[in-house]
Structure formats: C-alpha cells, structure tokens
Short mmCIF file of C-alpha atoms in Angstrom, two decimals:
data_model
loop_
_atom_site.label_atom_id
_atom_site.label_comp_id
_atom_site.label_asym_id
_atom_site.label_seq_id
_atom_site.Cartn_x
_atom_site.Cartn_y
_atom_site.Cartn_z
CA UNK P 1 2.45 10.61 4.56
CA UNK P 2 5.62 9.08 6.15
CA UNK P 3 8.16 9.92 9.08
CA UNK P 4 11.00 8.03 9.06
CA UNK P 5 13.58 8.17 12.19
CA UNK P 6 17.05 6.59 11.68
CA UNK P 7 19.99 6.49 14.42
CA UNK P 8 23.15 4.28 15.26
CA UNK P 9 20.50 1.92 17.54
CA UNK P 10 18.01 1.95 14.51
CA UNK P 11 19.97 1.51 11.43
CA UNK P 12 16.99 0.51 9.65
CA UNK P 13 14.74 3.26 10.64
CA UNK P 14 11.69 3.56 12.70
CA UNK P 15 8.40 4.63 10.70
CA UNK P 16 5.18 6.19 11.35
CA UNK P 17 2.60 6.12 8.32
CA UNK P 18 -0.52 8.41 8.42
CA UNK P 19 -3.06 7.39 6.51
CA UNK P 20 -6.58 9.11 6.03
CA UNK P 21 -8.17 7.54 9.13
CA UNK P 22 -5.37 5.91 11.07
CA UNK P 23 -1.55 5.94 12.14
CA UNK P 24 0.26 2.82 11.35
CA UNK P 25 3.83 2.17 11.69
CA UNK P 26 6.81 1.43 15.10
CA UNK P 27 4.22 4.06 17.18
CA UNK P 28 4.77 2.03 20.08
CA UNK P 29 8.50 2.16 20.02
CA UNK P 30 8.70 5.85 18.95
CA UNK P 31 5.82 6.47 21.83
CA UNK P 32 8.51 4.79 24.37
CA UNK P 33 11.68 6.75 23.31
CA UNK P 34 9.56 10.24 22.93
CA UNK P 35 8.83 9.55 26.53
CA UNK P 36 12.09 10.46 27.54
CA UNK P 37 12.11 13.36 26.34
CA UNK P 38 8.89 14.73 27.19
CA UNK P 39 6.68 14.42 23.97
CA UNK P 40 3.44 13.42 24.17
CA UNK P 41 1.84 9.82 23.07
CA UNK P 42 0.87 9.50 19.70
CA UNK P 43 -2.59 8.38 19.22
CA UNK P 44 -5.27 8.44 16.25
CA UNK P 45 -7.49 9.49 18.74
CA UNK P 46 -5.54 12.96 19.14
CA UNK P 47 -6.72 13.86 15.38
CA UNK P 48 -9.76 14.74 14.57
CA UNK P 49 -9.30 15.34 10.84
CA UNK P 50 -9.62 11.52 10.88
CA UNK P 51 -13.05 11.95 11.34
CA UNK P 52 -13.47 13.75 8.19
CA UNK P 53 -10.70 12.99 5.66
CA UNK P 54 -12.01 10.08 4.42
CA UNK P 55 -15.78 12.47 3.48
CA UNK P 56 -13.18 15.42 2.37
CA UNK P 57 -10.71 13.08 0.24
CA UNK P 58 -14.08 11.54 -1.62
CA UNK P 59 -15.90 14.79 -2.12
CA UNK P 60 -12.20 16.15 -3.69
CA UNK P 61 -12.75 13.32 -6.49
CA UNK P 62 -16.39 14.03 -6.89
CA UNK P 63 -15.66 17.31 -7.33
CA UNK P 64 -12.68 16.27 -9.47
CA UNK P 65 -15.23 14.19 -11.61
CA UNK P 66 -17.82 17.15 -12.10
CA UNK P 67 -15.32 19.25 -13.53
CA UNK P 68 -14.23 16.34 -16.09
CA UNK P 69 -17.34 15.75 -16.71
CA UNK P 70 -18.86 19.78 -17.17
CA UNK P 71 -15.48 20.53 -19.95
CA UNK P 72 -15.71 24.11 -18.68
CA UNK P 73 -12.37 25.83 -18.40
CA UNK P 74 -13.49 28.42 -15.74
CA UNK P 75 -15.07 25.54 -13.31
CA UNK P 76 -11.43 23.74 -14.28
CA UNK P 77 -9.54 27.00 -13.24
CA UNK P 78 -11.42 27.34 -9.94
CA UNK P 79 -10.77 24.12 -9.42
CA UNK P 80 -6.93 23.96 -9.48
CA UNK P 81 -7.20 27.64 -7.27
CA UNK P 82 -9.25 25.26 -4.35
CA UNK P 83 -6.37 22.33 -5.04
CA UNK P 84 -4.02 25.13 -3.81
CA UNK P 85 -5.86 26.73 -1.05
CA UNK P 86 -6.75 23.51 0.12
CA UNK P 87 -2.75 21.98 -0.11
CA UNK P 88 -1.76 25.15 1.61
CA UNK P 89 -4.43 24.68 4.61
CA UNK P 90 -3.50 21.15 4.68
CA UNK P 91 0.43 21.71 5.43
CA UNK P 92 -0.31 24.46 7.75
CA UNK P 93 -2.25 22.11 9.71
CA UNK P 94 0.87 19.90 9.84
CA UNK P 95 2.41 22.12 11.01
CA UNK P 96 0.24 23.45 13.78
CA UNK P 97 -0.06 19.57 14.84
CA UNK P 98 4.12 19.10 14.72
CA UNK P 99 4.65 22.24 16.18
CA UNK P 100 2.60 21.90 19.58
CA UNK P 101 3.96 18.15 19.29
CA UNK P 102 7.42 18.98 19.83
CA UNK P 103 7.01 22.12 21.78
CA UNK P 104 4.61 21.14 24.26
CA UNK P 105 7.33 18.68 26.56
CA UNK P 106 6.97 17.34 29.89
CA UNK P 107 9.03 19.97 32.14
CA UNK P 108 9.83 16.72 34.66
CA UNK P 109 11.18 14.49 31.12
CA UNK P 110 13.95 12.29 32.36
CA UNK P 111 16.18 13.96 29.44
CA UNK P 112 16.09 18.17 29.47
CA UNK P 113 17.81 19.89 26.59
CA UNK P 114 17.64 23.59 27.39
CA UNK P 115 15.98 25.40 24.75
CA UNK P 116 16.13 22.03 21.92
CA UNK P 117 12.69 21.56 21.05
CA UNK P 118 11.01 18.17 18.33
CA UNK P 119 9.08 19.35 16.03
CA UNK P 120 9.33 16.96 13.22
CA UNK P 121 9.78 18.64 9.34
CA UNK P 122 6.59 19.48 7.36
CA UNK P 123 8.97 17.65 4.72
CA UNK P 124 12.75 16.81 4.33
CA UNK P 125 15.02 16.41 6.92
CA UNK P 126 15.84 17.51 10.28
CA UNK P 127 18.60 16.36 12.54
CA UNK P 128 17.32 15.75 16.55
CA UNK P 129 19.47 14.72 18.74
CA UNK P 130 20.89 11.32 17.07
CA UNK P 131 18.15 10.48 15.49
CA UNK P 132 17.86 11.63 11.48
CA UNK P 133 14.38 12.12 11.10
CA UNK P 134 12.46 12.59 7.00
CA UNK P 135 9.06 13.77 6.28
CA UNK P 136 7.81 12.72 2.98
CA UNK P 137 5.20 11.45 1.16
CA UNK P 138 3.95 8.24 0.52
CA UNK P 139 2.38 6.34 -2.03
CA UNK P 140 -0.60 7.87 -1.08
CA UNK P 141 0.92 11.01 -1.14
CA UNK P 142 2.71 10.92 -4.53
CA UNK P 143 -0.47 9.69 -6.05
CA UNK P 144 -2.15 12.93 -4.71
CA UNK P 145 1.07 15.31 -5.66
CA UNK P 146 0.55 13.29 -9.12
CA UNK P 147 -2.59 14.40 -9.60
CA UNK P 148 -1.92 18.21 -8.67
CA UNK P 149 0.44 18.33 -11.18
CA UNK P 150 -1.56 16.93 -13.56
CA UNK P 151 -4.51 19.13 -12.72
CA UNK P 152 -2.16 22.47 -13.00
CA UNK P 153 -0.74 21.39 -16.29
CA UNK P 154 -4.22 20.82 -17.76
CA UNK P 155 -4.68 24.17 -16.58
CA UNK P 156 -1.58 25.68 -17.44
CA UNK P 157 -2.51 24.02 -21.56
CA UNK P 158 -6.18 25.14 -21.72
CA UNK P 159 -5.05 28.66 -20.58
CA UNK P 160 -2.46 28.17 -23.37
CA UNK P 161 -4.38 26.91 -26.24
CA UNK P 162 -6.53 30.37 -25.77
CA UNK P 163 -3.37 32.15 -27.03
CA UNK P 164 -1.44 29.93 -28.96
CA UNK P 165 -0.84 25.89 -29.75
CA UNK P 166 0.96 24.23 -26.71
CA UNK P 167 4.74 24.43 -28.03
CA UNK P 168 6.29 20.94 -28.71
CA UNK P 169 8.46 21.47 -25.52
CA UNK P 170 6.61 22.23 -23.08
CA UNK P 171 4.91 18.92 -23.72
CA UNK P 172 8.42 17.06 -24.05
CA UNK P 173 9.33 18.78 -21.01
CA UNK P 174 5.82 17.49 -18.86
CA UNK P 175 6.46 13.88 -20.08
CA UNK P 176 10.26 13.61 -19.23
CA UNK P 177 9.24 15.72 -15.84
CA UNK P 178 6.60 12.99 -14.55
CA UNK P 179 8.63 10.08 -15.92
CA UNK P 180 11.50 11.24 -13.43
CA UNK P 181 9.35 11.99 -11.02
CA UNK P 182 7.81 8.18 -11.43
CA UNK P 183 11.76 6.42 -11.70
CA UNK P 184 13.06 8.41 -8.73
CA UNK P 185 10.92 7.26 -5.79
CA UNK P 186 12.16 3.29 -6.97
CA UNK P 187 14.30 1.32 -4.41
CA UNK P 188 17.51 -0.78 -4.87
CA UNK P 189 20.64 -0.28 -4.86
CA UNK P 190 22.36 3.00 -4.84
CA UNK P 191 25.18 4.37 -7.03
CA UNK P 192 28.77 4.57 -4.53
CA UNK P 193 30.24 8.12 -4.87
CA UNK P 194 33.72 7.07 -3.91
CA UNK P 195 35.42 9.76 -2.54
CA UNK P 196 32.38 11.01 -1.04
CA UNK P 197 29.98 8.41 0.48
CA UNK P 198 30.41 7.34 3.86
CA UNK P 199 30.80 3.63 5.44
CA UNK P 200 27.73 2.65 7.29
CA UNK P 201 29.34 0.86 9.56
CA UNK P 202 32.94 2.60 10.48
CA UNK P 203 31.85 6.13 9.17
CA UNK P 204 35.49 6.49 6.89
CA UNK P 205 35.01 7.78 3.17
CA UNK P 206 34.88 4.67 0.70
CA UNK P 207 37.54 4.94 -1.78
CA UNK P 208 38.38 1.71 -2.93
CA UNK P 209 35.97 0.39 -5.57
CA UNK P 210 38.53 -2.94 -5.18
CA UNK P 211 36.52 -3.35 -1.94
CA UNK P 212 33.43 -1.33 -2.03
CA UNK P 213 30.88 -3.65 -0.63
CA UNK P 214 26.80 -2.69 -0.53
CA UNK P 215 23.99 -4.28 0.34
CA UNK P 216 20.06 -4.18 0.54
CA UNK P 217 17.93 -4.52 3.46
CA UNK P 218 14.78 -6.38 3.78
CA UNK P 219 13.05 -2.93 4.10
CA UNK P 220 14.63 -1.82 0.62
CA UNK P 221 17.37 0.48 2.31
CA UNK P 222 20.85 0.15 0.79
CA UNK P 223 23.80 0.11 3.17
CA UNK P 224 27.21 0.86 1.65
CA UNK P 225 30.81 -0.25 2.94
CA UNK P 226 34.24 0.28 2.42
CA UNK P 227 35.58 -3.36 2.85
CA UNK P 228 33.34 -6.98 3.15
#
C-alpha cells in the first residue's frame, strides 16, 4: 500500500510505502512535519502485523494452491467467502491503526486546530490542511486486488456453469474489465482538459492549446501549464 502527500512546498509528493514487513518511503520528512502537529512517529516497530504478514500472506497462497490443486467447487467457494472476511478484517485494521494515528495528538503540538483531526483515508483522497493526501494501492496491492477478482470470477463461472453455459458477455465483459484495470494504473503524460484543468504553477484554467505546455517528472507525475 501507498500514501502519497502533495502540497505547494512538495509539488512532487511525499510517500510512505508499506510493505509486508517494513515501511519505506520520505518517513523521516513526514515524521518531522507530523511533529508539528502532534502525530505520533511512524515506526515499523509500532506494527505488529509485521511480525506475521509475511507467515499469513504465504499460508493465503498455500491455501490458494490446495484449492487449485483439490478442483472442488465447495472448498473454491469457501475460499473466496475467507478472501472476503479476511479483506474486510484487513481494512478495518487500517483503519483502527489511521484512526488512533490521527486522533491521538500531542495536546502541547506547536500547531492546534480545534476540533481538525489526521486520520489518513483507508483509500482515495482526503484534503488536510494543505497537504492533498491519497491512499491507494500499490503494485503489491493491485497484484493482490488482481487476484481477488480473479478468484470471485472463477467463482462467480463455476456457480454459473451449474445452471447454464457462461454467456459470451459476461466473458467479453471480464476481459475488457481487467485489461482497463491493467492500462489505467500506467504513467505518462496526461490528456489537458482545456477549459477545465488547472495550471500547476499559477492555478488559472488552461485554455489555450496554442500554449498549453506539460511536462513529466522524474517520479512519473505530469505537471500541466498554461504558457512555457
């Protein structure tokens, strides 16, 4: 998973990866600003689940493996109920963690904002204060979203092919739904909506595609412009 934290000082965005066993990432520059404010440090060493989600993640794919490997629908069915439970316990615990994060604030922080609390977003985006801050997945992540949907739809056809044959569509409709999926988490460049997009730099709506300028960071974010 991903945080990403973007303001006027950062214009290419401060980042905090979690991986299975680790935090990677600016956590020493977002540590320093969150002190302000009150937050607490951010350290591996506050999560335990990175004792065990390396052990869960590989028991998930043996698991994963027996029921490839036993071609029993039921054992396949229980399987994608577990993926569920276990997706739904795994975002509340997100939660929990983001909540007491950006609750839990230093009542002598050099910067007070009655009643504005931090808590980051489980995913999407959340405005706090002038930073612009996204929760999403990442590679990791889609790999494991990936393979969800792949392991309901399996589900979803088996179920099916006890009724009737899998209509045409529905497979049409799988294929073009991954392949989007697949082609919309690519980086470049980034179509201008003139009349609508904003310049990066001086905020004004670009207009004029006579001298519409964009351009692409070393990090793979696009900046747009409305004059060189």
């Amino acid at each position: 998973w991903r945080i990403d934290l973007f303001a006027p000082q950062y214009p290419e965005g401060l980042v905090m990866k979690i991986w299975l066993n680790k935090l990677s990432g600016d956590i020493d520059i977002i540590n320093g600003l969150n002190h302000y404010i009150g937050m607490g440090k951010i350290d591996a060493a506050m999560f335990p689940e990175f004792g065990y989600l390396p052990i869960a993640v590989a028991g998930y794919i043996f698991l994963a493996l027996l029921v490839a490997f036993s071609g029993n629908k039921k054992v396949l069915y229980g399987y994608c109920g577990f993926s569920v439970i276990l997706a739904g316990l795994l975002f509340y615990d997100f939660y929990q963690w983001g909540y007491q994060y950006g609750h839990n604030l230093n009542p002598h922080a050099a910067i007070k904002v009655p009643g504005m609390a931090y808590q980051p977003p489980i995913i999407g985006h959340k405005k706090m204060l002038n930073f612009d801050a996204y929760s999403m997945p990442d590679i990791g992540g889609w790999i494991v979203i990936v393979f969800g949907l792949l392991i309901f739809i399996i589900s979803f056809m088996e179920w099916k092919k006890d009724r009737s044959k899998v209509p045409t569509v529905i497979k049409q409709f799988v294929t073009a739904f991954l392949f989007i999926g697949f082609i919309s988490c690519s980086d470049g460049f980034k179509q201008i909506n003139y009349g609508k997009d904003e310049c990066d730099n001086c905020k004004m709506t670009i207009i004029d595609k006579k001298f519409a300028v964009e351009i692409l960071s070393l990090k793979g974010k696009a900046f747009k412009f409305d004059d060189l």
